[in-house]
Coordinates of C-alpha atoms and ligand atoms in Angstrom, one line a residue:
M25 CA -214.2 -128.6 -14.1
M26 CA -212.9 -131.7 -15.8
D27 CA -215.4 -133.8 -13.9
A28 CA -218.2 -132.3 -16.1
L29 CA -216.7 -133.7 -19.3
T30 CA -217.1 -137.0 -21.1
I31 CA -214.8 -138.0 -24.0
F32 CA -216.0 -140.7 -26.4
A33 CA -213.7 -142.4 -28.8
G34 CA -215.1 -143.3 -32.2
T35 CA -213.3 -146.1 -34.1
A36 CA -211.4 -143.8 -36.5
N37 CA -208.6 -143.1 -34.1
P38 CA -209.1 -144.6 -30.6
D39 CA -205.4 -144.2 -29.8
M40 CA -205.6 -140.5 -30.1
A41 CA -208.7 -140.3 -28.0
R42 CA -206.9 -142.4 -25.3
S43 CA -203.9 -140.0 -25.4
I44 CA -206.2 -137.0 -25.1
A45 CA -208.0 -138.5 -22.1
R46 CA -204.7 -139.5 -20.5
A47 CA -203.4 -135.9 -20.9
L48 CA -206.5 -134.6 -19.2
G49 CA -206.5 -137.2 -16.4
V50 CA -210.0 -138.5 -17.3
R51 CA -211.1 -141.9 -18.5
L52 CA -212.9 -142.4 -21.8
G53 CA -216.7 -142.7 -21.8
A54 CA -218.0 -146.3 -22.1
C55 CA -219.6 -147.0 -25.4
Q56 CA -220.0 -149.7 -28.1
V57 CA -219.7 -149.4 -31.8
E58 CA -220.8 -152.2 -34.2
R59 CA -221.1 -152.6 -37.9
F60 CA -224.0 -154.7 -39.0
P61 CA -223.5 -157.3 -41.8
D62 CA -225.3 -155.0 -44.2
G63 CA -222.9 -152.1 -43.5
E64 CA -225.0 -150.1 -41.1
T65 CA -223.4 -148.6 -38.0
S66 CA -224.7 -149.0 -34.5
V67 CA -223.5 -146.9 -31.6
K68 CA -224.5 -147.3 -27.9
L69 CA -223.5 -145.1 -25.0
D70 CA -223.0 -147.2 -21.9
E71 CA -223.1 -144.4 -19.4
P72 CA -225.4 -141.4 -18.9
V73 CA -224.4 -138.0 -20.5
R74 CA -227.3 -135.9 -19.2
G75 CA -226.0 -132.5 -18.4
R76 CA -222.4 -133.5 -19.5
E77 CA -220.1 -131.6 -21.8
V78 CA -219.4 -134.3 -24.4
F79 CA -216.4 -134.4 -26.7
I80 CA -216.4 -137.0 -29.5
V81 CA -213.0 -137.8 -31.0
Q82 CA -213.5 -139.0 -34.6
P83 CA -211.4 -137.9 -37.6
T84 CA -213.3 -138.6 -40.7
A85 CA -210.4 -140.5 -42.2
P86 CA -210.8 -143.4 -44.6
P87 CA -213.2 -145.1 -44.8
V88 CA -214.5 -141.5 -44.7
N89 CA -218.2 -142.2 -45.1
D90 CA -218.3 -144.9 -42.4
H91 CA -216.5 -142.7 -40.0
L92 CA -218.7 -139.7 -40.8
V93 CA -221.9 -141.7 -40.2
E94 CA -220.4 -143.0 -36.9
L95 CA -219.7 -139.5 -35.8
L96 CA -223.3 -138.5 -36.7
A97 CA -224.6 -141.5 -34.8
F98 CA -222.5 -140.6 -31.7
A99 CA -223.8 -137.0 -31.7
D100 CA -227.4 -138.1 -32.2
A101 CA -227.1 -140.5 -29.3
C102 CA -225.7 -137.8 -27.1
R103 CA -228.3 -135.3 -28.0
R104 CA -231.2 -137.7 -27.4
A105 CA -229.6 -138.6 -24.0
S106 CA -229.6 -134.8 -23.0
A107 CA -225.9 -134.0 -23.1
A108 CA -225.4 -130.3 -22.2
S109 CA -223.2 -129.7 -25.2
I110 CA -221.6 -131.8 -28.0
T111 CA -218.2 -131.0 -29.4
A112 CA -216.9 -132.9 -32.4
I113 CA -213.1 -133.3 -32.3
V114 CA -212.4 -134.0 -36.0
P115 CA -208.6 -133.8 -36.3
Y116 CA -208.8 -134.7 -40.0
F117 CA -211.9 -133.3 -41.7
G118 CA -212.8 -135.5 -44.7
Y119 CA -214.4 -133.8 -47.7
A120 CA -212.7 -130.5 -46.7
R121 CA -211.2 -130.3 -50.2
A122 CA -214.7 -130.3 -51.7
D123 CA -215.3 -126.7 -50.6
K124 CA -216.6 -125.3 -53.9
R125 CA -218.4 -126.4 -57.1
D126 CA -215.7 -127.6 -59.4
G127 CA -217.8 -127.8 -62.5
Q128 CA -221.5 -128.0 -63.2
R129 CA -224.1 -130.2 -61.4
V130 CA -221.7 -131.2 -58.6
P131 CA -222.3 -130.9 -54.8
V132 CA -220.3 -128.8 -52.3
A133 CA -219.6 -131.8 -50.2
A134 CA -217.9 -129.9 -47.4
S135 CA -220.9 -127.8 -46.9
M136 CA -223.2 -130.8 -47.0
V137 CA -221.1 -132.4 -44.2
A138 CA -221.2 -129.2 -42.1
T139 CA -225.0 -129.2 -42.4
L140 CA -225.2 -132.8 -41.3
L141 CA -223.0 -132.3 -38.3
Q142 CA -225.1 -129.4 -37.1
T143 CA -228.3 -131.2 -37.8
V144 CA -227.5 -133.9 -35.2
G145 CA -226.7 -131.4 -32.5
I146 CA -223.0 -130.8 -32.8
A147 CA -222.5 -127.3 -31.3
H148 CA -218.8 -126.9 -31.7
V149 CA -216.2 -128.4 -34.1
V150 CA -212.5 -128.7 -33.5
T151 CA -210.2 -129.6 -36.4
V152 CA -206.4 -129.5 -37.1
D153 CA -205.0 -127.8 -40.2
V154 CA -208.3 -128.0 -42.1
H155 CA -207.7 -127.9 -45.8
T156 CA -209.3 -124.5 -46.3
P157 CA -210.0 -122.2 -43.4
Q158 CA -213.1 -120.9 -45.1
L159 CA -214.8 -124.2 -44.3
E160 CA -215.7 -122.4 -41.1
G161 CA -218.2 -120.4 -43.2
F162 CA -220.3 -123.5 -43.8
F163 CA -221.1 -123.7 -40.1
R164 CA -223.3 -121.5 -37.9
V165 CA -221.6 -123.0 -34.8
P166 CA -218.0 -122.3 -33.6
V167 CA -215.2 -124.0 -35.5
D168 CA -211.7 -124.0 -34.0
S169 CA -209.0 -125.1 -36.4
L170 CA -205.8 -125.8 -34.5
T171 CA -202.5 -126.1 -36.2
A172 CA -199.8 -128.8 -36.1
V173 CA -197.2 -126.4 -37.6
P174 CA -195.5 -125.6 -34.2
V175 CA -195.3 -129.3 -33.4
L176 CA -194.0 -130.3 -36.8
A177 CA -191.6 -127.4 -37.0
D178 CA -190.1 -128.4 -33.6
A179 CA -189.8 -132.0 -34.8
V180 CA -188.0 -131.1 -38.1
R181 CA -185.8 -128.2 -36.9
E182 CA -182.8 -130.2 -35.8
R183 CA -182.7 -132.2 -39.0
L184 CA -182.6 -129.3 -41.4
S185 CA -179.3 -128.2 -42.8
E186 CA -178.1 -124.6 -43.2
G187 CA -179.9 -122.8 -46.1
T188 CA -183.0 -125.1 -46.3
V189 CA -186.0 -123.6 -48.0
V190 CA -189.6 -124.3 -47.1
V191 CA -191.6 -125.4 -50.2
A192 CA -195.4 -124.9 -50.6
P193 CA -196.4 -127.6 -53.1
D194 CA -199.3 -125.4 -54.4
A195 CA -200.8 -122.0 -54.0
G196 CA -203.2 -123.2 -51.3
R197 CA -200.3 -124.0 -49.0
V198 CA -198.4 -120.7 -49.2
R199 CA -199.9 -119.5 -45.8
M200 CA -198.9 -122.7 -44.1
A201 CA -195.4 -122.6 -45.6
T202 CA -195.0 -119.0 -44.5
V203 CA -195.8 -120.0 -40.9
F204 CA -193.3 -122.8 -41.1
A205 CA -190.7 -120.5 -42.6
R206 CA -191.3 -117.9 -39.9
R207 CA -190.7 -120.5 -37.2
L208 CA -187.7 -122.0 -39.0
K209 CA -186.2 -118.7 -40.2
T210 CA -186.0 -119.9 -43.8
P211 CA -187.2 -118.5 -47.2
V212 CA -190.3 -119.8 -48.9
V213 CA -190.5 -121.3 -52.4
V214 CA -193.9 -121.9 -54.1
L215 CA -194.8 -124.5 -56.8
H216 CA -197.6 -123.9 -59.2
K217 CA -199.5 -127.2 -59.2
Q218 CA -202.2 -128.2 -61.6
R219 CA -204.4 -131.2 -60.7
E220 CA -205.3 -133.3 -63.6
S221 CA -207.3 -136.0 -61.7
G222 CA -207.7 -137.3 -58.2
T223 CA -204.3 -139.0 -58.4
K224 CA -202.4 -137.0 -61.1
T225 CA -200.8 -133.6 -60.6
K226 CA -198.3 -131.6 -62.6
V227 CA -195.9 -128.8 -61.5
L228 CA -196.0 -125.9 -64.0
H229 CA -193.7 -123.3 -62.4
L230 CA -191.5 -122.8 -59.4
V231 CA -191.4 -119.4 -57.7
G232 CA -188.1 -118.8 -55.9
D233 CA -184.6 -120.2 -56.0
V234 CA -183.8 -123.7 -54.9
R235 CA -180.3 -124.1 -56.5
D236 CA -178.0 -126.1 -54.1
R237 CA -180.6 -125.8 -51.4
A238 CA -182.0 -128.6 -49.2
C239 CA -185.8 -128.4 -49.2
L240 CA -188.6 -128.9 -46.6
I241 CA -191.8 -129.6 -48.5
I242 CA -194.8 -129.0 -46.3
D243 CA -198.5 -129.9 -46.9
D244 CA -201.7 -130.3 -45.0
M245 CA -202.0 -133.9 -46.2
I246 CA -200.3 -136.7 -48.0
S247 CA -203.0 -138.8 -49.6
T248 CA -201.7 -140.8 -52.6
G249 CA -198.3 -139.1 -52.4
G250 CA -198.7 -137.8 -56.0
T251 CA -198.3 -134.1 -55.1
M252 CA -195.1 -134.9 -53.1
A253 CA -193.6 -137.0 -55.9
K254 CA -194.2 -134.3 -58.5
S255 CA -192.8 -131.6 -56.1
I256 CA -189.7 -133.6 -55.5
E257 CA -189.2 -134.1 -59.3
A258 CA -189.7 -130.3 -59.9
L259 CA -187.3 -129.3 -57.2
L260 CA -184.5 -131.6 -58.3
E261 CA -185.0 -130.5 -61.9
A262 CA -184.6 -126.9 -60.7
G263 CA -181.3 -127.7 -59.1
A264 CA -182.2 -128.4 -55.5
R265 CA -179.8 -130.4 -53.4
P266 CA -181.0 -134.1 -53.2
E267 CA -181.8 -133.5 -49.5
I268 CA -185.5 -133.4 -49.0
T269 CA -187.6 -133.5 -45.8
I270 CA -191.3 -133.7 -45.9
A271 CA -193.7 -132.5 -43.3
A272 CA -197.5 -132.9 -43.5
T273 CA -200.2 -132.8 -40.9
H274 CA -202.4 -135.7 -42.1
G275 CA -200.6 -138.8 -43.2
L276 CA -203.4 -140.6 -45.0
L277 CA -200.7 -142.5 -47.0
L278 CA -203.1 -144.3 -49.3
D279 CA -202.4 -146.8 -52.0
D280 CA -198.8 -146.6 -53.1
A281 CA -198.0 -143.3 -51.2
R282 CA -194.9 -144.9 -49.7
A283 CA -193.6 -146.0 -53.1
Q284 CA -194.3 -142.4 -54.4
L285 CA -192.1 -141.0 -51.6
A286 CA -189.4 -143.7 -51.9
H287 CA -187.0 -141.3 -53.6
A288 CA -183.3 -141.5 -52.7
S289 CA -183.3 -137.7 -51.9
V290 CA -186.0 -138.0 -49.3
R291 CA -184.4 -138.0 -45.8
A292 CA -187.4 -138.1 -43.6
V293 CA -191.2 -137.9 -43.8
F294 CA -192.9 -136.3 -40.8
V295 CA -196.7 -136.6 -40.2
T296 CA -198.9 -136.3 -37.1
D297 CA -201.3 -138.8 -35.6
T298 CA -204.5 -137.0 -36.7
V299 CA -205.2 -140.2 -38.5
P300 CA -203.7 -143.6 -37.5
V301 CA -200.5 -144.2 -39.4
L302 CA -200.1 -147.8 -40.1
Q303 CA -196.9 -147.8 -42.1
E304 CA -194.7 -149.2 -39.3
D305 CA -191.9 -150.6 -41.4
W306 CA -190.8 -147.3 -42.9
P307 CA -187.6 -146.1 -41.4
Q308 CA -187.9 -142.5 -42.8
L309 CA -191.4 -142.0 -41.4
R310 CA -191.7 -140.1 -38.1
V311 CA -195.1 -139.6 -36.4
V312 CA -195.5 -136.7 -34.0
S313 CA -198.5 -136.4 -31.8
V314 CA -201.0 -133.6 -31.7
A315 CA -202.9 -135.2 -28.8
P316 CA -201.3 -132.8 -26.3
L317 CA -202.4 -129.8 -28.4
I318 CA -206.0 -131.1 -28.6
A319 CA -206.0 -131.8 -24.8
A320 CA -204.7 -128.3 -24.1
A321 CA -207.5 -126.9 -26.3
I322 CA -210.2 -129.0 -24.4
R323 CA -208.7 -127.7 -21.1
Q324 CA -209.2 -124.1 -22.4
F325 CA -212.8 -124.8 -23.5
M326 CA -213.6 -126.2 -20.1
T327 CA -212.3 -123.1 -18.4
D328 CA -213.5 -120.6 -21.0
G329 CA -209.9 -119.8 -21.7
S330 CA -208.3 -118.6 -25.0
L331 CA -206.7 -120.7 -27.7
R332 CA -204.2 -118.0 -28.5
A333 CA -201.3 -119.6 -26.6
L334 CA -201.6 -122.8 -28.6
G335 CA -200.0 -121.4 -31.7
Ligands
R5P429 C1 -204.3 -130.4 -52.2 O1 -204.6 -129.2 -52.4 C2 -203.8 -130.8 -50.8 O2 -203.3 -129.7 -50.1 C3 -202.7 -131.9 -50.9 O3 -201.6 -131.3 -51.7 C4 -203.3 -133.1 -51.7 O4 -204.5 -133.4 -51.3 C5 -202.4 -134.3 -51.5 O5 -202.9 -135.4 -52.2 P1 -202.0 -136.4 -52.9 O6 -201.0 -136.9 -51.9 O7 -203.0 -137.5 -53.4 O8 -201.3 -135.7 -54.0

């Protein structure tokens, strides 16, 4: 069955594409990606895809727009070359936070991206811990959102001390925190976060008890690190023990995210490899791979199996 599939690596995370291909025992499809001096993207497939089940691995990580256009170009090339089906593996889905109109005369960018992906012939989308599960509703084609929670929970488990609480940094993460807590057998604490701008947030309330407790703050993503920094502050103010572990699926780690998380109480920061993590010289940072999870999902797709066992 695996001989019917071709995996192409976009430029957003070629290491992850290589790991997926290795886990499946296949080689990556030959292709070339170039950026023209004017900023345009050019993609060329260097092998036939007629009748093939094609998987394109491309998180729409920063620079989001370039990587998105590259994904569209890959899919368009595959469709015009008569691929049997095109699946976009988008481990990090840029624009997922723009899932509603926050104000007047603004777009719903996540819906716009969904329309674009389908227009170029993408017939199946696979993501990991997408910001809002309702994103699926913007698509008419199947969307499978895998979760990195089991992989992250296994990675942090040994490092957590007795009595640790799992902290959802905002209401949107309560479900994810609950899944972590169920796996780690801990209580959940919820912070009420208010976003003041793209980079500024404020914690208004804390629901639960953190006094003398170590904390595991979880999130779908760390972008500027602002949410984590404010969460740490609020937890310590509420009497938490200065023993904080952080676990987030997507480590975008932009701007001064590392500085934001450089708090004496932070013991470790766990992220996955959905986007390439470049902060090599950061002793607290641990990167766990979700490539085996994605490879296992592809194996199920190729055999019409179920994703249920993947967590
Ligand atoms: C927001 O609702 C998300 O779940 C994350 O909390 C947020 O996007 C993280 O961004 P930053 O690191 O810039 O605060």
